[in-house]
CSV table of C-alpha atoms and ligand atoms in Angstrom, one decimal:
chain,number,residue,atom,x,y,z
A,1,UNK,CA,0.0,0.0,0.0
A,2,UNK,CA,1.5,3.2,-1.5
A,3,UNK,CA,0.6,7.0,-1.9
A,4,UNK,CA,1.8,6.8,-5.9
A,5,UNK,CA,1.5,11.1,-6.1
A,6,UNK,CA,0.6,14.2,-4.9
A,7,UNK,CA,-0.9,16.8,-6.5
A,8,UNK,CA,-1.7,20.3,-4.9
A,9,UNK,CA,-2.8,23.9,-6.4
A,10,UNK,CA,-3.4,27.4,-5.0
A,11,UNK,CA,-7.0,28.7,-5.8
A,12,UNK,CA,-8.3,32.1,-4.9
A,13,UNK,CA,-11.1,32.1,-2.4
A,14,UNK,CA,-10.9,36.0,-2.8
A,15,UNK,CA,-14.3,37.9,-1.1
A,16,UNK,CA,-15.0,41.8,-1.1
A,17,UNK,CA,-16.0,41.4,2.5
A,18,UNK,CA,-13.8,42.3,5.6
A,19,UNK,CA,-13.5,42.0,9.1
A,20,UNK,CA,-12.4,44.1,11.8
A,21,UNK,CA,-8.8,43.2,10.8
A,22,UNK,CA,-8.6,41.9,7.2
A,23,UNK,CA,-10.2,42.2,4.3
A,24,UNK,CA,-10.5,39.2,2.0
A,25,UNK,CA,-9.9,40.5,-1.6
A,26,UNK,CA,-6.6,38.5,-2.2
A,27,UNK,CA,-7.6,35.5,0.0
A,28,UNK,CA,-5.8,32.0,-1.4
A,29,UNK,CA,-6.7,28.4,-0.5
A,30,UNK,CA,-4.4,25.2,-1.3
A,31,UNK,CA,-6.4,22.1,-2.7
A,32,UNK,CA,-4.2,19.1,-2.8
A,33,UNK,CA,-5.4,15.6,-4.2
A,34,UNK,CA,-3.4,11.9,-2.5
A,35,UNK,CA,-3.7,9.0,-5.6
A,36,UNK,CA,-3.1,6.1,-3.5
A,37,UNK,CA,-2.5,2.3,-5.1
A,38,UNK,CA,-5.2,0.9,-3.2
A,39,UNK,CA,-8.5,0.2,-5.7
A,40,UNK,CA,-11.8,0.6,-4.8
A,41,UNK,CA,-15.0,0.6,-7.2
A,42,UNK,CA,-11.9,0.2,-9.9
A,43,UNK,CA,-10.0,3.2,-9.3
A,44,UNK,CA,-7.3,4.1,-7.2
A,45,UNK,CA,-8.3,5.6,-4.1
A,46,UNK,CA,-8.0,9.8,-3.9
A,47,UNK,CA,-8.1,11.9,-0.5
A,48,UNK,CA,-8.6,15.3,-0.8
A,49,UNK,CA,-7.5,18.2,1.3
A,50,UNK,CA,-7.2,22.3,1.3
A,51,UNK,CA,-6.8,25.0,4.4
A,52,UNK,CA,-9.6,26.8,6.1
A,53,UNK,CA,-10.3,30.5,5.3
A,54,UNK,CA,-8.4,33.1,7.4
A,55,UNK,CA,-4.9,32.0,6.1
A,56,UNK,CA,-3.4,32.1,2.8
A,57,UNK,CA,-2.3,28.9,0.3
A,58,UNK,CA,0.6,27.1,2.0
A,59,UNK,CA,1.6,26.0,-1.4
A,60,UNK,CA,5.2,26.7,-1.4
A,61,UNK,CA,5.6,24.8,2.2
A,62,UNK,CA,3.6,21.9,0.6
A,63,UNK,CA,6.0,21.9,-2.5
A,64,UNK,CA,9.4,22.5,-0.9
A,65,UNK,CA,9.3,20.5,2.3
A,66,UNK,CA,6.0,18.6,3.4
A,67,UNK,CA,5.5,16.5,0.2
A,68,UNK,CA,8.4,15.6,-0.3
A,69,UNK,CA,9.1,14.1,3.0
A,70,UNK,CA,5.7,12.4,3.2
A,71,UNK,CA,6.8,10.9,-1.3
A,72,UNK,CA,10.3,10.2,0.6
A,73,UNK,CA,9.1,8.2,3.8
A,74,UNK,CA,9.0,4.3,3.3
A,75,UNK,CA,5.8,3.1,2.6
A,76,UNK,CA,6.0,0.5,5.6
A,77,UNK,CA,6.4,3.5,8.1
A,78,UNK,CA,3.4,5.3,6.6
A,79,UNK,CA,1.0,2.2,7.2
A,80,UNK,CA,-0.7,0.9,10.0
A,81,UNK,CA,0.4,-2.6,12.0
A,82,UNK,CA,-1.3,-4.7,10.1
A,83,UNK,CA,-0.3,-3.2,6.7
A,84,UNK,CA,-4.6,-2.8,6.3
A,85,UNK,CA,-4.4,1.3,5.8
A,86,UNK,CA,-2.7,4.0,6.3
A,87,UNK,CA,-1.6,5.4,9.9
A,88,UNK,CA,-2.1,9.1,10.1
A,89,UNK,CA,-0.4,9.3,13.4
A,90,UNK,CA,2.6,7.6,11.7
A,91,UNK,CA,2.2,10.2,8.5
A,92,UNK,CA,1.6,13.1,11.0
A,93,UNK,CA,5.4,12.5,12.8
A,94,UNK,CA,7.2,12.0,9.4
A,95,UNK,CA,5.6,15.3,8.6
A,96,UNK,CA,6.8,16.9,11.8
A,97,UNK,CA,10.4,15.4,11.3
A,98,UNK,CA,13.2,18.0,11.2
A,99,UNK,CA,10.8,20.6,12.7
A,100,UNK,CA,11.7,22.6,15.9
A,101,UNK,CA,9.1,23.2,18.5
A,102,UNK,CA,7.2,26.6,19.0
A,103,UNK,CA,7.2,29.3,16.5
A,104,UNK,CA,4.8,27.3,14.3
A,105,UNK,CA,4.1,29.5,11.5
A,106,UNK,CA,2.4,28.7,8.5
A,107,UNK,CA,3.7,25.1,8.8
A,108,UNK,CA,0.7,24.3,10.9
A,109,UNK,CA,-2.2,25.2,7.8
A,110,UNK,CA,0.2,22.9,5.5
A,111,UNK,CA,0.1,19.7,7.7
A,112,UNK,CA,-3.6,20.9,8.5
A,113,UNK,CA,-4.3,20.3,4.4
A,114,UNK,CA,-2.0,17.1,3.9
A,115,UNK,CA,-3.7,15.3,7.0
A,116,UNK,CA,-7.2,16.2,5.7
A,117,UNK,CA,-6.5,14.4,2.4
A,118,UNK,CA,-5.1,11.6,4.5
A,119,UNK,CA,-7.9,11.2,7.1
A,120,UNK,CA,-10.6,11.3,3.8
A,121,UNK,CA,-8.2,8.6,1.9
A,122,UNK,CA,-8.3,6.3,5.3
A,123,UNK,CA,-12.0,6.5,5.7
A,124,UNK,CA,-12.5,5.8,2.3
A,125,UNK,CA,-10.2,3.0,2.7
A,126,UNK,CA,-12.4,1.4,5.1
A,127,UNK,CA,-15.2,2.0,3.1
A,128,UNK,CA,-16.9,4.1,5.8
A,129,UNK,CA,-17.8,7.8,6.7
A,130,UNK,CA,-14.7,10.1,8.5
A,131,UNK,CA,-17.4,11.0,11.1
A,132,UNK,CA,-18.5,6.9,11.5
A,133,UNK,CA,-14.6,6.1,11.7
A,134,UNK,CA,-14.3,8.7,14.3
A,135,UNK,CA,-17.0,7.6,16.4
A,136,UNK,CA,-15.5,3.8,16.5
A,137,UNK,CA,-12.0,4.3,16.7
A,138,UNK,CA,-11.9,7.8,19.1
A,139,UNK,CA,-15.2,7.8,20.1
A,140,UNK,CA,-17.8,5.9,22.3
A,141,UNK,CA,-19.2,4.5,18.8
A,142,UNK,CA,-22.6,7.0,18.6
A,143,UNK,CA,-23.0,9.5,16.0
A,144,UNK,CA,-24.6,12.6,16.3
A,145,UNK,CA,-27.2,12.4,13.0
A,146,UNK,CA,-27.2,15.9,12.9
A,147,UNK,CA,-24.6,18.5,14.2
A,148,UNK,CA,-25.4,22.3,14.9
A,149,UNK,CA,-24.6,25.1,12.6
A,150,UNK,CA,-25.1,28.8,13.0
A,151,UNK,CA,-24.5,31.4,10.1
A,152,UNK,CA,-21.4,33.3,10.3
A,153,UNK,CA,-21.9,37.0,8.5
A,154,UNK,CA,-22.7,39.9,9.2
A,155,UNK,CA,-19.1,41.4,7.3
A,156,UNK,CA,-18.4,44.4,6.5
A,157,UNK,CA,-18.8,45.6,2.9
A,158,UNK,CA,-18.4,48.7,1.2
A,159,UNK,CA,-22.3,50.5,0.9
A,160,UNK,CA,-23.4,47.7,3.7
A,161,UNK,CA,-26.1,49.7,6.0
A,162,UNK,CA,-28.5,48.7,8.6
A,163,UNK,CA,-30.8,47.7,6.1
A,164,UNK,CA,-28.7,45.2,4.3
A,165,UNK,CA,-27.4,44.0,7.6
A,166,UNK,CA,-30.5,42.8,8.5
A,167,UNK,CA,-31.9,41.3,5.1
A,168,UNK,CA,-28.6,39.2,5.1
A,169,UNK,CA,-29.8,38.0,8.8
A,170,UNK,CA,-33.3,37.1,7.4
A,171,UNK,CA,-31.9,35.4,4.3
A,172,UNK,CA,-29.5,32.8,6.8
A,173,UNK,CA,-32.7,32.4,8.8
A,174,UNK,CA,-34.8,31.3,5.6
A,175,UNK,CA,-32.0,29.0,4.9
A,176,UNK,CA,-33.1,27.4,7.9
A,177,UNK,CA,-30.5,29.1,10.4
A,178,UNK,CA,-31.4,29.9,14.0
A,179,UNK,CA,-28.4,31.3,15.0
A,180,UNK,CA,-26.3,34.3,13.3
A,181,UNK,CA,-23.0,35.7,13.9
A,182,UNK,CA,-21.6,39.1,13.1
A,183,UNK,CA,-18.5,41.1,12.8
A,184,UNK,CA,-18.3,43.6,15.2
A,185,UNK,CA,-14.7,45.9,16.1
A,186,UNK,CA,-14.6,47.4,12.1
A,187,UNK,CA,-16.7,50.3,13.1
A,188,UNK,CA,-17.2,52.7,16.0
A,189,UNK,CA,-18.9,51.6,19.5
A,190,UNK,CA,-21.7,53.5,18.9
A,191,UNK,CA,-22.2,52.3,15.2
A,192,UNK,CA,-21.8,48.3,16.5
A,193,UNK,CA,-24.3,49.1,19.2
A,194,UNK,CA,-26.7,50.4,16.5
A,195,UNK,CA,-25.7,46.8,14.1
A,196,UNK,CA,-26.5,44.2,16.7
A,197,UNK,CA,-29.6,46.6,17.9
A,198,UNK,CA,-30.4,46.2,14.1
A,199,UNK,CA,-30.0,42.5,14.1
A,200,UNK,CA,-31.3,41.3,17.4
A,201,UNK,CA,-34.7,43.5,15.9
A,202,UNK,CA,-35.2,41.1,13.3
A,203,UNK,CA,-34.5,38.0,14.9
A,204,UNK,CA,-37.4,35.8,16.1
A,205,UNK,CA,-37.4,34.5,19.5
A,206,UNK,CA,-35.8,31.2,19.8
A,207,UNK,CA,-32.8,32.5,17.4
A,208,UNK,CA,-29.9,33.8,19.4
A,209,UNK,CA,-26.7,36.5,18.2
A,210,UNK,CA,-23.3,36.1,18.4
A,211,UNK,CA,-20.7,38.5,17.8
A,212,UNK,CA,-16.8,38.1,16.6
A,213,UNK,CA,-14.1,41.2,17.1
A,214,UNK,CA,-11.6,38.9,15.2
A,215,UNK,CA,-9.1,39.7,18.2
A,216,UNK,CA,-9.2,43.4,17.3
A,217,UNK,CA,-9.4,45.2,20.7
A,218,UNK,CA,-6.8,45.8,23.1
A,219,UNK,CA,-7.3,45.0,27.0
A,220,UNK,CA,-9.5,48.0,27.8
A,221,UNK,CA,-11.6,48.5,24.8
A,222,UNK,CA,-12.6,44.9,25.1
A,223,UNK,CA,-13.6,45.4,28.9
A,224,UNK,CA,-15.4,48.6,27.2
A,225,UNK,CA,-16.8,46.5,24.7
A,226,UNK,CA,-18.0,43.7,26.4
A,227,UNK,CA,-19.8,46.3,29.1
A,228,UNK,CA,-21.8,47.6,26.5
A,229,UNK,CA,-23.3,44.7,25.2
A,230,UNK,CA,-23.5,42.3,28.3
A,231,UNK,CA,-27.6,43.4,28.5
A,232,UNK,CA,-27.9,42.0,24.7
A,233,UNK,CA,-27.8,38.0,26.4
A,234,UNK,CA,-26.0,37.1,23.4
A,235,UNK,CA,-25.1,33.4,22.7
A,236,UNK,CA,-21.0,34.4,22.6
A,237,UNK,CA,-18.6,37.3,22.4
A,238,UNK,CA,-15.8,35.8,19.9
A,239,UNK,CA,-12.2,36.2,20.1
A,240,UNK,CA,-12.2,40.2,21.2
A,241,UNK,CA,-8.1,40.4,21.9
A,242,UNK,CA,-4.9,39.2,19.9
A,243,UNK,CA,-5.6,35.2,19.9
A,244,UNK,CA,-2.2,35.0,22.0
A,245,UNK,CA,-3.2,37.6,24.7
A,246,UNK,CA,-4.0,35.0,27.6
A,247,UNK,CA,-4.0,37.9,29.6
A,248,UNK,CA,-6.5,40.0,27.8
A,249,UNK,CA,-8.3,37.3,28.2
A,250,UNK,CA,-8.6,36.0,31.8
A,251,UNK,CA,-9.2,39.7,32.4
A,252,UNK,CA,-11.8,40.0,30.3
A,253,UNK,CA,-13.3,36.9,31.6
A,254,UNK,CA,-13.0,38.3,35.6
A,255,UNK,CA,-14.9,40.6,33.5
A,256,UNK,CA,-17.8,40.2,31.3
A,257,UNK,CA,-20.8,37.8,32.5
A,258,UNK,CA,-21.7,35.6,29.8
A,259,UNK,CA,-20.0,33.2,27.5
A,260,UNK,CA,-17.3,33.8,25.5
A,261,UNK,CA,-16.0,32.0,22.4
A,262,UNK,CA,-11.7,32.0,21.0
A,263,UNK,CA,-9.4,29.8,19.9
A,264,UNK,CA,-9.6,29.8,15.9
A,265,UNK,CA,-6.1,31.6,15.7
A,266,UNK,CA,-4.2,28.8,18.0
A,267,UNK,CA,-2.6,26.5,15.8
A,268,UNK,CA,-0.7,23.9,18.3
A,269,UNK,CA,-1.7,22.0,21.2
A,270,UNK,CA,0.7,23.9,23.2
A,271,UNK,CA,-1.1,27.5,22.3
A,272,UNK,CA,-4.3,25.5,23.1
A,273,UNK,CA,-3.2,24.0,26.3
A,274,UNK,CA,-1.9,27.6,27.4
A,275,UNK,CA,-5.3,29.0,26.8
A,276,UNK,CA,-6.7,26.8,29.1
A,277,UNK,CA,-4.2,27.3,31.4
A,278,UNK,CA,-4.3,31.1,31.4
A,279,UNK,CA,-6.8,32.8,29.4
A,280,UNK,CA,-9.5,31.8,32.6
A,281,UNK,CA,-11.7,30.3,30.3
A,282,UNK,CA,-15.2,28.4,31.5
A,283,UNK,CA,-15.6,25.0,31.2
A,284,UNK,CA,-19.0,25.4,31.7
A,285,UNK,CA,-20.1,28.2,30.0
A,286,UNK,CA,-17.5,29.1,27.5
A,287,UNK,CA,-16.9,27.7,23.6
A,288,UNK,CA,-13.4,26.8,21.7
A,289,UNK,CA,-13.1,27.3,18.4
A,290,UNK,CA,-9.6,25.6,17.0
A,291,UNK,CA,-9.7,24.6,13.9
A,292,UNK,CA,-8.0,21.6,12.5
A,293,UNK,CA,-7.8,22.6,9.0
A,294,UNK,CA,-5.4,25.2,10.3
A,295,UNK,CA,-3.7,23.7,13.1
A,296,UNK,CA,-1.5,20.4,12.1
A,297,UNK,CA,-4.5,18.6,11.6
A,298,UNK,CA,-6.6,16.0,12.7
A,299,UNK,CA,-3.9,14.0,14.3
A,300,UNK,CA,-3.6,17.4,16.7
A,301,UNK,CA,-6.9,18.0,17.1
A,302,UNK,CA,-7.5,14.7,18.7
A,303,UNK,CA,-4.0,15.5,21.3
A,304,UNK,CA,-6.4,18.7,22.1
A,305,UNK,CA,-9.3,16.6,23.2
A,306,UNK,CA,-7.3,14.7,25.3
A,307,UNK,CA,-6.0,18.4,26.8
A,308,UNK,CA,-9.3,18.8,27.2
A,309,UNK,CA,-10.7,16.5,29.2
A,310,UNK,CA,-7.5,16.3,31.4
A,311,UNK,CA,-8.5,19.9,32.3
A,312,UNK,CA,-12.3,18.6,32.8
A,313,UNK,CA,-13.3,20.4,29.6
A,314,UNK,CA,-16.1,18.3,27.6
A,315,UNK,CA,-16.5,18.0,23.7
A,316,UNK,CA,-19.5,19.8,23.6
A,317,UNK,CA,-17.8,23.1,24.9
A,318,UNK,CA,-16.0,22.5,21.1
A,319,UNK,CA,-17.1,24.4,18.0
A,320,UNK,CA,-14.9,24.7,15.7
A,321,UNK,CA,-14.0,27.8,13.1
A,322,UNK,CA,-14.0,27.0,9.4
A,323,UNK,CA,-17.7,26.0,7.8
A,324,UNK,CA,-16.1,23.2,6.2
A,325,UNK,CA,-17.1,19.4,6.0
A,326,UNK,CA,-13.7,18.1,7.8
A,327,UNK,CA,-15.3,19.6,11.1
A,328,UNK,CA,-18.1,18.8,10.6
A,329,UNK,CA,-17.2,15.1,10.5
A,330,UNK,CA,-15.3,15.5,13.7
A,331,UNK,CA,-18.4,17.1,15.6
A,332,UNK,CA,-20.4,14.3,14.6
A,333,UNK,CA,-18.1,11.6,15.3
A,334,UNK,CA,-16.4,13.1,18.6
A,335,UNK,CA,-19.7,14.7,20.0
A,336,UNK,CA,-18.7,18.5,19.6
A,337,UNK,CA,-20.9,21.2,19.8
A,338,UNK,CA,-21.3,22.0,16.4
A,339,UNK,CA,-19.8,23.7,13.7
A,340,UNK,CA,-19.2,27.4,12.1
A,341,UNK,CA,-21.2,27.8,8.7
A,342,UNK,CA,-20.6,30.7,6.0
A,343,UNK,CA,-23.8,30.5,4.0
A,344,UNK,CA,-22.4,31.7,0.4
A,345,UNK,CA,-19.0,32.9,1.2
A,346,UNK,CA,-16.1,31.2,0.8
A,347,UNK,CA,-16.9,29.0,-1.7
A,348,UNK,CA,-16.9,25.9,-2.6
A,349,UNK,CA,-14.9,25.2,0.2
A,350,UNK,CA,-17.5,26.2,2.9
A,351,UNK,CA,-21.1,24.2,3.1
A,352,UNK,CA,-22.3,20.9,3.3
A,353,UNK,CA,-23.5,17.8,1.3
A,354,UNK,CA,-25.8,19.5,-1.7
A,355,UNK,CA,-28.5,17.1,-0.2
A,356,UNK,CA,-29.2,17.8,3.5
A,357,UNK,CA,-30.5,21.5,4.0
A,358,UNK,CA,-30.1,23.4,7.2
A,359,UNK,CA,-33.5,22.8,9.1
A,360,UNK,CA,-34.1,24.6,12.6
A,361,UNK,CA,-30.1,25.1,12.8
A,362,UNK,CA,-29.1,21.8,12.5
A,363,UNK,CA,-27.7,19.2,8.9
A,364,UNK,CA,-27.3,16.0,8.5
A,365,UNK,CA,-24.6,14.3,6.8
A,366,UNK,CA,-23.8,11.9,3.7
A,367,UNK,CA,-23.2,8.2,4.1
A,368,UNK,CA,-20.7,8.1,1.9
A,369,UNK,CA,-16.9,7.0,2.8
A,370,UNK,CA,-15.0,9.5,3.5
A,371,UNK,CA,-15.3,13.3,4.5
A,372,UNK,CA,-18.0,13.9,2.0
A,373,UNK,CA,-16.2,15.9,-0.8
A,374,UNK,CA,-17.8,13.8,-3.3
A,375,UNK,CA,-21.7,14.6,-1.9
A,376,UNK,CA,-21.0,18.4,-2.4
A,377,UNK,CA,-20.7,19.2,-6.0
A,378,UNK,CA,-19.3,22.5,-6.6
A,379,UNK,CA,-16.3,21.3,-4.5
A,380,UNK,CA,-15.7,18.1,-6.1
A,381,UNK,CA,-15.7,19.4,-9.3
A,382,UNK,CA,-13.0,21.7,-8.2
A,383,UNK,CA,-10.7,18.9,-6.4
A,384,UNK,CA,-11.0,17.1,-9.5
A,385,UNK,CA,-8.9,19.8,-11.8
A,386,UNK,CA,-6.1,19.3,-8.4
A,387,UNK,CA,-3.3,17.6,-10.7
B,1,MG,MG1,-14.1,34.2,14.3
């Protein structure tokens, strides 16, 4: 059993929106393809992989130094004991050989894309769905039939009023949403007040508001911040400080009253494991949004879990960043809380199996092997040009 090539491309996932710290006009995504030798339904067996939104094509790393240690590994190493499939454990190590710790860089979304296409190639070796595999081999064997997803919006856009703001809210609802997120830190306090006032207007009761600063704010504006809208009860208030301020955060958590949400700029185990150890985060109340897709990985994600729970953190407090059908998988299969959706932005990558619609905030997903690229159309017919 063999990986016979690799094939990988940079695509633009470009987007005229912006947050409170980016704007997405030159955004870039890496799609990479894994032919194995091992035949199924009379082909050779293909995983597919490519980052999350939020950081740019890893291309060159993939080219220059992850390929071609995973193309120069011997096939034995890259297998499991019994020769029956390949061990992404195994894979993830070569990967990581000859790197220093700390400091991880963009490294981290390039091993993130490789051990997607590896985890979709394994489940579709054993004929079965990533999110069924997950359940049997990490899990306690039950599925979640359908996982929680909330709309992630609300961008900023050039022309974008109040108006608009809040016909993009009703549209996510009709799509069968519940939940809806916005950008908040891109504008002045008193024009953010006046956006969620907007929102929070519209929405029905039963549907509940989140908000993201994209770690914009500095220690006091986020205590500022988070004063102001602590009498909205919304569902979360999302990553307000640099991603690697622990401190801003365990202040802010002494701090504001409800639940916060962070964790989609940590990219290791270790920044994870530091968060929990000094960002003051609440097991009980708070949400954490890594993302494997940009983090090393599956093979990461699951060393995070078992962080987790050492600290006495469930599963459920997990809801990952992204919108894209890797999570997904893992929330059913590992019993997270749910996963990010971006209804009609970054596509293809973003959204789910063309045949499951969002109903009351919740979608199913495809019993086919593997992560489900295949079930989702506009993004299979671009992994198939990978190569
Ligand atoms: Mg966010």
């Amino acid at each position: 059993m063999k990986i016979t090539k690799i094939d990988v491309k940079t695509v633009p996932i470009s987007s005229p929106i912006r947050n409170a710290y980016i704007d997405f006009s030159k955004m870039t995504a890496s799609a990479l393809a894994i032919t194995t030798d091992v035949i199924k339904d009379g082909k050779p067996v293909v995983g597919y992989g490519f980052n999350s939104n939020g950081r740019y094509a890893p291309t060159s790393l993939l080219n220059e130094r992850f390929i071609p240690r995973l193309l120069e590994a011997d096939p034995k190493d890259i297998v499991n004991e019994e020769g029956t499939n390949f061990d992404p454990h195994k894979i993830h190590a070569i990967l990581m050989s000859n790197e220093k710790p700390g400091g991880h860089g963009e490294r981290t979304v390039a091993v993130g894309v490789l051990d997607m296409a590896i985890w979709d190639a394994v489940a579709k070796i054993e004929g079965k769905p990533l999110y069924r595999l997950l359940a049997d081999d990490y899990g306690n064997g039950e599925v979640d039939e359908k996982v929680y997803v909330y709309a992630a919006g609300g961008y900023y856009y050039p022309g974008k009023g109040l108006t608009e703001l809040q016909d993009e809210m009703k549209r996510y609802l009709d799509l069968g949403y519940r939940d809806v997120k916005m950008k908040v830190g891109g504008a002045t306090l008193k024009e953010d007040l006046q956006r969620i006032e907007a929102v929070l207007d519209i929405l029905p009761k039963g549907s509940g508001l989140m908000v993201d600063a994209n770690g914009r704010f500095d220690l006091d504006y986020a205590i500022e911040f988070g004063d102001n809208i602590k009498d909205y009860e919304l569902i979360w208030y999302e990553e307000a400080g640099d991603p690697l301020d622990y401190y801003l955060q365990s202040e802010l958590s002494k701090r504001y009253p409800h639940a916060i949400a962070t964790g989609e700029n940590l990219f290791s185990l270790q920044d994870a494991t530091n968060l929990i150890r000094y960002g003051g985060m609440n097991r009980e109340k708070d949400f954490l949004q890594f993302d494997c897709a940009l983090s090393y990985g599956l093979v990461e994600y699951l060393r995070i879990l078992d962080m987790l729970k050492e600290f006495g953190w469930s599963s459920r407090r997990c809801i990952p960043h992204g919108g894209h059908q890797m999570s997904l998988n893992i929330a059913a299969g590992l019993a997270l809380h749910g996963n990010e959706s971006y209804p009609g932005v970054f596509e293809p990558f973003g959204g789910f199996a063309d045949q499951y619609a969002v109903e009351d905030g919740y979608v199913k997903l495809p019993d086919i092997p593997g992560i489900g690229f295949e079930a989702k159309s506009d993004l299979f017919e671009l992994l198939l040009t990978i190569g």
